[in-house]
PDB file of C-alpha atoms in Angstrom:
ATOM      1  CA  UNK U1430     -35.646  43.305 -23.193  1.00 52.00           C
ATOM      2  CA  UNK U1431     -32.720  44.577 -25.265  1.00 54.00           C
ATOM      3  CA  UNK U1432     -34.897  45.389 -28.276  1.00 59.00           C
ATOM      4  CA  UNK U1433     -36.222  41.887 -28.949  1.00 61.00           C
ATOM      5  CA  UNK U1434     -39.557  42.092 -27.150  1.00 63.00           C
ATOM      6  CA  UNK U1435     -41.492  41.775 -30.413  1.00 72.00           C
ATOM      7  CA  UNK U1436     -39.271  39.026 -31.823  1.00 79.00           C
ATOM      8  CA  UNK U1437     -40.962  36.010 -33.359  1.00 89.00           C
ATOM      9  CA  UNK U1438     -39.885  32.509 -34.331  1.00 94.00           C
ATOM     10  CA  UNK U1439     -42.125  31.391 -37.238  1.00 96.00           C
ATOM     11  CA  UNK U1440     -43.017  27.715 -37.211  1.00 98.00           C
ATOM     12  CA  UNK U1441     -41.652  27.076 -40.751  1.00 98.00           C
ATOM     13  CA  UNK U1442     -38.304  28.360 -39.481  1.00 98.00           C
ATOM     14  CA  UNK U1443     -38.577  26.079 -36.446  1.00 98.00           C
ATOM     15  CA  UNK U1444     -39.299  23.155 -38.782  1.00 99.00           C
ATOM     16  CA  UNK U1445     -36.163  23.964 -40.793  1.00 98.00           C
ATOM     17  CA  UNK U1446     -34.073  24.215 -37.647  1.00 98.00           C
ATOM     18  CA  UNK U1447     -35.264  20.834 -36.419  1.00 98.00           C
ATOM     19  CA  UNK U1448     -34.340  19.259 -39.745  1.00 98.00           C
ATOM     20  CA  UNK U1449     -30.843  20.652 -39.202  1.00 97.00           C
ATOM     21  CA  UNK U1450     -30.767  19.445 -35.580  1.00 97.00           C
ATOM     22  CA  UNK U1451     -31.659  15.919 -36.663  1.00 97.00           C
ATOM     23  CA  UNK U1452     -28.943  15.817 -39.314  1.00 97.00           C
ATOM     24  CA  UNK U1453     -26.310  17.234 -36.978  1.00 95.00           C
ATOM     25  CA  UNK U1454     -27.155  14.976 -34.039  1.00 96.00           C
ATOM     26  CA  UNK U1455     -27.152  17.943 -31.662  1.00 94.00           C
ATOM     27  CA  UNK U1456     -28.961  17.822 -28.320  1.00 96.00           C
ATOM     28  CA  UNK U1457     -31.177  20.887 -28.149  1.00 98.00           C
ATOM     29  CA  UNK U1458     -32.109  22.847 -25.038  1.00 98.00           C
ATOM     30  CA  UNK U1459     -34.516  25.698 -25.795  1.00 98.00           C
ATOM     31  CA  UNK U1460     -34.647  28.783 -23.582  1.00 98.00           C
ATOM     32  CA  UNK U1461     -38.155  30.138 -23.008  1.00 97.00           C
ATOM     33  CA  UNK U1462     -39.067  33.791 -22.432  1.00 95.00           C
ATOM     34  CA  UNK U1463     -39.709  34.019 -18.689  1.00 96.00           C
ATOM     35  CA  UNK U1464     -40.923  37.640 -18.853  1.00 95.00           C
ATOM     36  CA  UNK U1465     -44.093  36.952 -20.808  1.00 94.00           C
ATOM     37  CA  UNK U1466     -47.098  38.337 -18.931  1.00 94.00           C
ATOM     38  CA  UNK U1467     -45.173  40.107 -16.198  1.00 95.00           C
ATOM     39  CA  UNK U1468     -45.518  43.708 -15.032  1.00 96.00           C
ATOM     40  CA  UNK U1469     -42.773  46.157 -13.978  1.00 95.00           C
ATOM     41  CA  UNK U1470     -42.232  46.714 -10.255  1.00 95.00           C
ATOM     42  CA  UNK U1471     -40.284  49.343  -8.373  1.00 89.00           C
ATOM     43  CA  UNK U1472     -36.549  48.826  -8.238  1.00 88.00           C
ATOM     44  CA  UNK U1473     -36.214  47.405 -11.730  1.00 90.00           C
ATOM     45  CA  UNK U1474     -37.842  44.049 -10.977  1.00 96.00           C
ATOM     46  CA  UNK U1475     -40.644  42.279 -12.825  1.00 97.00           C
ATOM     47  CA  UNK U1476     -43.612  40.786 -11.004  1.00 97.00           C
ATOM     48  CA  UNK U1477     -46.711  38.731 -11.629  1.00 97.00           C
ATOM     49  CA  UNK U1478     -47.054  35.159 -12.793  1.00 98.00           C
ATOM     50  CA  UNK U1479     -45.317  33.969 -15.932  1.00 98.00           C
ATOM     51  CA  UNK U1480     -47.883  33.589 -18.735  1.00 98.00           C
ATOM     52  CA  UNK U1481     -47.386  30.033 -19.981  1.00 98.00           C
ATOM     53  CA  UNK U1482     -49.778  30.308 -22.939  1.00 98.00           C
ATOM     54  CA  UNK U1483     -47.239  30.970 -25.685  1.00 96.00           C
ATOM     55  CA  UNK U1484     -44.681  28.537 -24.301  1.00 98.00           C
ATOM     56  CA  UNK U1485     -47.254  25.764 -23.891  1.00 99.00           C
ATOM     57  CA  UNK U1486     -48.452  26.251 -27.473  1.00 98.00           C
ATOM     58  CA  UNK U1487     -44.884  26.094 -28.756  1.00 98.00           C
ATOM     59  CA  UNK U1488     -44.008  23.019 -26.696  1.00 99.00           C
ATOM     60  CA  UNK U1489     -47.220  21.298 -27.779  1.00 99.00           C
ATOM     61  CA  UNK U1490     -46.443  21.999 -31.453  1.00 99.00           C
ATOM     62  CA  UNK U1491     -42.896  20.686 -31.008  1.00 99.00           C
ATOM     63  CA  UNK U1492     -44.043  17.497 -29.284  1.00 98.00           C
ATOM     64  CA  UNK U1493     -46.785  16.955 -31.862  1.00 98.00           C
ATOM     65  CA  UNK U1494     -44.215  17.112 -34.645  1.00 98.00           C
ATOM     66  CA  UNK U1495     -42.095  14.520 -32.899  1.00 97.00           C
ATOM     67  CA  UNK U1496     -39.109  16.858 -32.633  1.00 98.00           C
ATOM     68  CA  UNK U1497     -36.591  15.675 -30.058  1.00 97.00           C
ATOM     69  CA  UNK U1498     -35.858  18.415 -27.548  1.00 98.00           C
ATOM     70  CA  UNK U1499     -33.400  17.543 -24.806  1.00 99.00           C
ATOM     71  CA  UNK U1500     -34.644  20.210 -22.437  1.00 99.00           C
ATOM     72  CA  UNK U1501     -36.783  23.289 -21.885  1.00 99.00           C
ATOM     73  CA  UNK U1502     -35.190  26.083 -19.857  1.00 99.00           C
ATOM     74  CA  UNK U1503     -37.034  28.924 -18.151  1.00 99.00           C
ATOM     75  CA  UNK U1504     -35.542  32.377 -18.485  1.00 96.00           C
ATOM     76  CA  UNK U1505     -32.203  34.060 -18.952  1.00 97.00           C
ATOM     77  CA  UNK U1506     -30.220  35.966 -16.314  1.00 97.00           C
ATOM     78  CA  UNK U1507     -33.120  37.010 -14.082  1.00 98.00           C
ATOM     79  CA  UNK U1508     -31.819  35.577 -10.781  1.00 98.00           C
ATOM     80  CA  UNK U1509     -30.347  37.652  -7.970  1.00 96.00           C
ATOM     81  CA  UNK U1510     -29.796  41.229  -9.171  1.00 95.00           C
ATOM     82  CA  UNK U1511     -30.438  40.113 -12.752  1.00 96.00           C
ATOM     83  CA  UNK U1512     -29.183  41.618 -16.005  1.00 95.00           C
ATOM     84  CA  UNK U1513     -31.487  44.366 -17.212  1.00 92.00           C
ATOM     85  CA  UNK U1514     -34.231  43.211 -14.863  1.00 96.00           C
ATOM     86  CA  UNK U1515     -34.872  40.527 -12.257  1.00 97.00           C
ATOM     87  CA  UNK U1516     -37.586  38.258 -10.868  1.00 98.00           C
ATOM     88  CA  UNK U1517     -37.939  37.443  -7.176  1.00 98.00           C
ATOM     89  CA  UNK U1518     -37.079  33.916  -6.143  1.00 98.00           C
ATOM     90  CA  UNK U1519     -40.516  33.021  -4.707  1.00 98.00           C
ATOM     91  CA  UNK U1520     -42.162  33.994  -7.983  1.00 98.00           C
ATOM     92  CA  UNK U1521     -39.546  32.150 -10.034  1.00 99.00           C
ATOM     93  CA  UNK U1522     -40.196  28.989  -8.045  1.00 99.00           C
ATOM     94  CA  UNK U1523     -43.899  29.185  -8.960  1.00 98.00           C
ATOM     95  CA  UNK U1524     -43.037  29.706 -12.604  1.00 99.00           C
ATOM     96  CA  UNK U1525     -40.523  26.857 -12.746  1.00 99.00           C
ATOM     97  CA  UNK U1526     -43.156  24.532 -11.271  1.00 98.00           C
ATOM     98  CA  UNK U1527     -45.612  25.809 -13.898  1.00 98.00           C
ATOM     99  CA  UNK U1528     -43.133  24.867 -16.631  1.00 99.00           C
ATOM    100  CA  UNK U1529     -42.630  21.425 -15.087  1.00 98.00           C
ATOM    101  CA  UNK U1530     -46.404  20.896 -14.990  1.00 98.00           C
ATOM    102  CA  UNK U1531     -46.711  22.008 -18.620  1.00 99.00           C
ATOM    103  CA  UNK U1532     -43.955  19.669 -19.799  1.00 99.00           C
ATOM    104  CA  UNK U1533     -45.322  16.735 -17.786  1.00 98.00           C
ATOM    105  CA  UNK U1534     -48.811  17.277 -19.214  1.00 98.00           C
ATOM    106  CA  UNK U1535     -47.767  17.621 -22.847  1.00 99.00           C
ATOM    107  CA  UNK U1536     -45.319  14.714 -22.757  1.00 98.00           C
ATOM    108  CA  UNK U1537     -47.516  12.400 -20.675  1.00 97.00           C
ATOM    109  CA  UNK U1538     -47.096   8.871 -22.002  1.00 92.00           C
ATOM    110  CA  UNK U1539     -44.057   9.815 -24.077  1.00 94.00           C
ATOM    111  CA  UNK U1540     -41.087   7.442 -23.780  1.00 89.00           C
ATOM    112  CA  UNK U1541     -38.692  10.416 -23.827  1.00 92.00           C
ATOM    113  CA  UNK U1542     -39.502  13.420 -21.661  1.00 97.00           C
ATOM    114  CA  UNK U1543     -37.351  16.571 -21.981  1.00 99.00           C
ATOM    115  CA  UNK U1544     -35.457  17.928 -19.013  1.00 99.00           C
ATOM    116  CA  UNK U1545     -36.733  21.011 -17.212  1.00 99.00           C
ATOM    117  CA  UNK U1546     -33.995  23.551 -16.492  1.00 99.00           C
ATOM    118  CA  UNK U1547     -33.790  26.894 -14.640  1.00 99.00           C
ATOM    119  CA  UNK U1548     -32.927  29.630 -13.821  1.00 99.00           C
ATOM    120  CA  UNK U1549     -30.065  30.276 -16.260  1.00 98.00           C
ATOM    121  CA  UNK U1550     -28.647  33.215 -14.311  1.00 98.00           C
ATOM    122  CA  UNK U1551     -25.585  34.352 -12.417  1.00 98.00           C
ATOM    123  CA  UNK U1552     -25.030  32.521  -9.160  1.00 98.00           C
ATOM    124  CA  UNK U1553     -26.340  34.264  -6.063  1.00 98.00           C
ATOM    125  CA  UNK U1554     -26.066  31.940  -3.056  1.00 98.00           C
ATOM    126  CA  UNK U1555     -29.127  33.216  -1.187  1.00 98.00           C
ATOM    127  CA  UNK U1556     -31.377  33.337  -4.274  1.00 99.00           C
ATOM    128  CA  UNK U1557     -30.228  29.931  -5.544  1.00 99.00           C
ATOM    129  CA  UNK U1558     -30.444  28.399  -2.093  1.00 99.00           C
ATOM    130  CA  UNK U1559     -34.113  29.300  -1.732  1.00 99.00           C
ATOM    131  CA  UNK U1560     -34.855  28.346  -5.325  1.00 99.00           C
ATOM    132  CA  UNK U1561     -33.340  24.878  -4.907  1.00 99.00           C
ATOM    133  CA  UNK U1562     -34.973  24.290  -1.512  1.00 98.00           C
ATOM    134  CA  UNK U1563     -38.441  25.137  -2.846  1.00 98.00           C
ATOM    135  CA  UNK U1564     -38.196  23.096  -6.057  1.00 98.00           C
ATOM    136  CA  UNK U1565     -36.928  19.915  -4.406  1.00 96.00           C
ATOM    137  CA  UNK U1566     -37.085  16.996  -4.662  1.00 96.00           C
ATOM    138  CA  UNK U1567     -38.038  16.704  -8.328  1.00 94.00           C
ATOM    139  CA  UNK U1568     -39.630  19.885  -9.704  1.00 97.00           C
ATOM    140  CA  UNK U1569     -36.421  20.547 -11.652  1.00 98.00           C
ATOM    141  CA  UNK U1570     -33.978  18.281 -13.449  1.00 98.00           C
ATOM    142  CA  UNK U1571     -31.181  20.815 -13.862  1.00 99.00           C
ATOM    143  CA  UNK U1572     -30.109  23.996 -12.073  1.00 99.00           C
ATOM    144  CA  UNK U1573     -28.221  26.215 -14.515  1.00 99.00           C
ATOM    145  CA  UNK U1574     -25.881  29.139 -13.968  1.00 99.00           C
ATOM    146  CA  UNK U1575     -23.851  31.423 -16.241  1.00 98.00           C
ATOM    147  CA  UNK U1576     -20.176  32.397 -16.092  1.00 98.00           C
ATOM    148  CA  UNK U1577     -18.444  35.493 -17.510  1.00 97.00           C
ATOM    149  CA  UNK U1578     -15.678  35.896 -14.951  1.00 96.00           C
ATOM    150  CA  UNK U1579     -13.191  37.731 -17.181  1.00 96.00           C
ATOM    151  CA  UNK U1580     -15.128  40.984 -17.357  1.00 94.00           C
ATOM    152  CA  UNK U1581     -16.145  42.926 -20.438  1.00 94.00           C
ATOM    153  CA  UNK U1582     -15.008  41.967 -23.903  1.00 93.00           C
ATOM    154  CA  UNK U1583     -14.474  45.656 -24.684  1.00 92.00           C
ATOM    155  CA  UNK U1584     -11.558  45.806 -22.231  1.00 89.00           C
ATOM    156  CA  UNK U1585      -8.068  46.065 -23.722  1.00 89.00           C
ATOM    157  CA  UNK U1586      -6.690  42.810 -25.073  1.00 90.00           C
ATOM    158  CA  UNK U1587      -3.752  42.919 -22.664  1.00 94.00           C
ATOM    159  CA  UNK U1588      -6.131  43.204 -19.699  1.00 94.00           C
ATOM    160  CA  UNK U1589      -8.099  40.178 -20.831  1.00 95.00           C
ATOM    161  CA  UNK U1590      -4.993  38.116 -21.512  1.00 96.00           C
ATOM    162  CA  UNK U1591      -3.603  38.985 -18.085  1.00 96.00           C
ATOM    163  CA  UNK U1592      -6.805  37.686 -16.485  1.00 97.00           C
ATOM    164  CA  UNK U1593      -6.810  34.534 -18.602  1.00 97.00           C
ATOM    165  CA  UNK U1594      -3.250  33.730 -17.520  1.00 97.00           C
ATOM    166  CA  UNK U1595      -3.724  34.721 -13.875  1.00 97.00           C
ATOM    167  CA  UNK U1596      -4.314  31.662 -11.646  1.00 96.00           C
ATOM    168  CA  UNK U1597      -5.961  33.837  -8.991  1.00 96.00           C
ATOM    169  CA  UNK U1598      -8.575  35.049 -11.481  1.00 95.00           C
ATOM    170  CA  UNK U1599      -9.233  31.523 -12.694  1.00 96.00           C
ATOM    171  CA  UNK U1600      -9.446  30.082  -9.183  1.00 96.00           C
ATOM    172  CA  UNK U1601     -11.977  32.752  -8.249  1.00 95.00           C
ATOM    173  CA  UNK U1602     -14.723  30.695  -9.877  1.00 96.00           C
ATOM    174  CA  UNK U1603     -14.179  27.754  -7.534  1.00 97.00           C
ATOM    175  CA  UNK U1604     -16.463  29.390  -4.961  1.00 98.00           C
ATOM    176  CA  UNK U1605     -19.657  29.438  -7.077  1.00 98.00           C
ATOM    177  CA  UNK U1606     -19.025  25.901  -8.360  1.00 98.00           C
ATOM    178  CA  UNK U1607     -18.453  24.598  -4.829  1.00 98.00           C
ATOM    179  CA  UNK U1608     -21.308  26.552  -3.257  1.00 99.00           C
ATOM    180  CA  UNK U1609     -23.867  25.473  -5.845  1.00 99.00           C
ATOM    181  CA  UNK U1610     -22.918  21.844  -5.398  1.00 98.00           C
ATOM    182  CA  UNK U1611     -23.191  22.281  -1.636  1.00 98.00           C
ATOM    183  CA  UNK U1612     -26.703  23.721  -1.940  1.00 99.00           C
ATOM    184  CA  UNK U1613     -27.842  20.825  -4.109  1.00 98.00           C
ATOM    185  CA  UNK U1614     -26.483  18.225  -1.701  1.00 98.00           C
ATOM    186  CA  UNK U1615     -27.861  19.956   1.386  1.00 98.00           C
ATOM    187  CA  UNK U1616     -31.331  20.242  -0.128  1.00 97.00           C
ATOM    188  CA  UNK U1617     -31.564  16.574  -1.037  1.00 96.00           C
ATOM    189  CA  UNK U1618     -32.811  17.384  -4.511  1.00 97.00           C
ATOM    190  CA  UNK U1619     -32.540  15.168  -7.563  1.00 97.00           C
ATOM    191  CA  UNK U1620     -31.519  18.184  -9.675  1.00 98.00           C
ATOM    192  CA  UNK U1621     -27.962  18.453 -10.972  1.00 99.00           C
ATOM    193  CA  UNK U1622     -25.806  21.462 -11.836  1.00 99.00           C
ATOM    194  CA  UNK U1623     -24.992  22.672 -15.341  1.00 99.00           C
ATOM    195  CA  UNK U1624     -23.149  25.685 -16.635  1.00 99.00           C
ATOM    196  CA  UNK U1625     -25.898  26.779 -19.000  1.00 98.00           C
ATOM    197  CA  UNK U1626     -23.886  29.502 -20.740  1.00 98.00           C
ATOM    198  CA  UNK U1627     -20.306  30.708 -20.514  1.00 97.00           C
ATOM    199  CA  UNK U1628     -18.148  32.778 -22.830  1.00 96.00           C
ATOM    200  CA  UNK U1629     -15.554  34.141 -20.431  1.00 95.00           C
ATOM    201  CA  UNK U1630     -15.843  37.798 -21.399  1.00 96.00           C
ATOM    202  CA  UNK U1631     -19.319  39.279 -21.801  1.00 95.00           C
ATOM    203  CA  UNK U1632     -20.457  41.617 -24.585  1.00 93.00           C
ATOM    204  CA  UNK U1633     -19.346  39.161 -27.290  1.00 94.00           C
ATOM    205  CA  UNK U1634     -15.763  38.659 -26.174  1.00 95.00           C
ATOM    206  CA  UNK U1635     -12.722  40.261 -27.838  1.00 95.00           C
ATOM    207  CA  UNK U1636     -11.294  39.484 -31.281  1.00 94.00           C
ATOM    208  CA  UNK U1637      -7.840  37.838 -31.217  1.00 93.00           C
ATOM    209  CA  UNK U1638      -8.253  37.014 -27.539  1.00 95.00           C
ATOM    210  CA  UNK U1639     -11.423  34.995 -26.928  1.00 95.00           C
ATOM    211  CA  UNK U1640     -11.219  33.418 -30.391  1.00 92.00           C
ATOM    212  CA  UNK U1641      -7.475  32.732 -30.179  1.00 93.00           C
ATOM    213  CA  UNK U1642      -5.226  30.080 -28.656  1.00 94.00           C
ATOM    214  CA  UNK U1643      -4.702  32.008 -25.407  1.00 95.00           C
ATOM    215  CA  UNK U1644      -8.380  31.564 -24.546  1.00 95.00           C
ATOM    216  CA  UNK U1645      -7.854  27.819 -24.334  1.00 94.00           C
ATOM    217  CA  UNK U1646      -6.162  28.279 -20.963  1.00 95.00           C
ATOM    218  CA  UNK U1647      -9.377  29.750 -19.553  1.00 96.00           C
ATOM    219  CA  UNK U1648     -11.597  27.105 -21.147  1.00 95.00           C
ATOM    220  CA  UNK U1649      -9.481  24.158 -20.010  1.00 95.00           C
ATOM    221  CA  UNK U1650      -9.455  25.515 -16.469  1.00 97.00           C
ATOM    222  CA  UNK U1651     -13.240  25.885 -16.577  1.00 97.00           C
ATOM    223  CA  UNK U1652     -13.750  22.332 -17.799  1.00 96.00           C
ATOM    224  CA  UNK U1653     -11.472  20.941 -15.111  1.00 97.00           C
ATOM    225  CA  UNK U1654     -13.192  22.943 -12.386  1.00 97.00           C
ATOM    226  CA  UNK U1655     -16.599  21.822 -13.633  1.00 98.00           C
ATOM    227  CA  UNK U1656     -15.548  18.197 -13.435  1.00 97.00           C
ATOM    228  CA  UNK U1657     -14.066  18.635  -9.959  1.00 98.00           C
ATOM    229  CA  UNK U1658     -17.334  20.032  -8.603  1.00 98.00           C
ATOM    230  CA  UNK U1659     -19.591  17.491 -10.313  1.00 98.00           C
ATOM    231  CA  UNK U1660     -21.087  19.819 -12.924  1.00 98.00           C
ATOM    232  CA  UNK U1661     -22.819  17.508 -15.386  1.00 98.00           C
ATOM    233  CA  UNK U1662     -22.737  19.682 -18.534  1.00 98.00           C
ATOM    234  CA  UNK U1663     -20.908  22.796 -19.678  1.00 98.00           C
ATOM    235  CA  UNK U1664     -22.577  24.810 -22.453  1.00 97.00           C
ATOM    236  CA  UNK U1665     -20.064  27.031 -24.191  1.00 95.00           C
ATOM    237  CA  UNK U1666     -21.010  30.406 -25.653  1.00 93.00           C
ATOM    238  CA  UNK U1667     -20.955  30.064 -28.598  1.00 92.00           C
ATOM    239  CA  UNK U1668     -20.717  27.726 -31.575  1.00 91.00           C
ATOM    240  CA  UNK U1669     -21.039  30.656 -33.958  1.00 91.00           C
ATOM    241  CA  UNK U1670     -21.389  34.357 -33.251  1.00 90.00           C
ATOM    242  CA  UNK U1671     -19.531  36.970 -31.261  1.00 92.00           C
ATOM    243  CA  UNK U1672     -15.784  36.897 -30.739  1.00 94.00           C
ATOM    244  CA  UNK U1673     -15.931  33.726 -28.649  1.00 93.00           C
ATOM    245  CA  UNK U1674     -17.410  31.443 -31.301  1.00 92.00           C
ATOM    246  CA  UNK U1675     -15.892  28.005 -31.744  1.00 92.00           C
ATOM    247  CA  UNK U1676     -16.272  28.194 -35.524  1.00 93.00           C
ATOM    248  CA  UNK U1677     -14.857  30.829 -37.873  1.00 89.00           C
ATOM    249  CA  UNK U1678     -17.875  31.742 -39.992  1.00 87.00           C
ATOM    250  CA  UNK U1679     -15.738  33.104 -42.840  1.00 89.00           C
ATOM    251  CA  UNK U1680     -13.542  30.037 -43.366  1.00 90.00           C
ATOM    252  CA  UNK U1681     -15.733  27.474 -41.528  1.00 87.00           C
ATOM    253  CA  UNK U1682     -12.548  26.346 -39.788  1.00 91.00           C
ATOM    254  CA  UNK U1683     -12.661  25.698 -36.037  1.00 93.00           C
ATOM    255  CA  UNK U1684     -11.070  28.242 -33.737  1.00 90.00           C
ATOM    256  CA  UNK U1685      -8.489  26.863 -31.252  1.00 88.00           C
ATOM    257  CA  UNK U1686     -11.024  26.358 -28.437  1.00 83.00           C
ATOM    258  CA  UNK U1687     -13.019  23.928 -30.561  1.00 83.00           C
ATOM    259  CA  UNK U1688     -10.453  21.216 -29.857  1.00 76.00           C
ATOM    260  CA  UNK U1689     -10.627  21.458 -26.087  1.00 64.00           C
TER     261      UNK U1689
END
């Protein structure tokens, strides 16, 4: 997917990162590759069971080192119509349960067990409804969804600013927040809702818009809406990187959104 299929995280690098995590006090949620072991299907979908071998080895190494991981998340933007490709909901349910079983086995007897999160995609009411119903009551701790409701970052800056300052555009996200919370309550699951990733404008945002003061209006609205609909965590894209980073990597000074 997107040229990173052969990417690799060496364990010495992972050790270094965990040393940084410990010093910073950050709570780490790690996203796992949910396409491992799958085969292409017609219509752009991927099928077959998720191969847990690599993920289980990585989680086992992490637990053995005593590294504190707040949660393990399965996949990235594969729900509904997906981004680039997709996985059917029945299959994703099986794979999420496989991750839960893996985490429970590896952390058995541990006083602190990481959360299990999924699917980390864009909200599709039918797909999410079935996913939540079939993972209840406790196969998942967190149901995650992503938000990029301002469109593409490559759009003209005036177009993006108009959307940021348009109450109708901002209020348009109330539906997914409300509907997801309704699905969770109706299912009787113990899982809670998180925004697992959100940067407003996809494709890395837009310089002098999504890293400027005007973007604060969008972010504040998002935080308020999340609170109103009982979203337990909001993970902002990104701390560094792209044009929506909270930190200026040249000066190391926070961008305006950092203070929200």
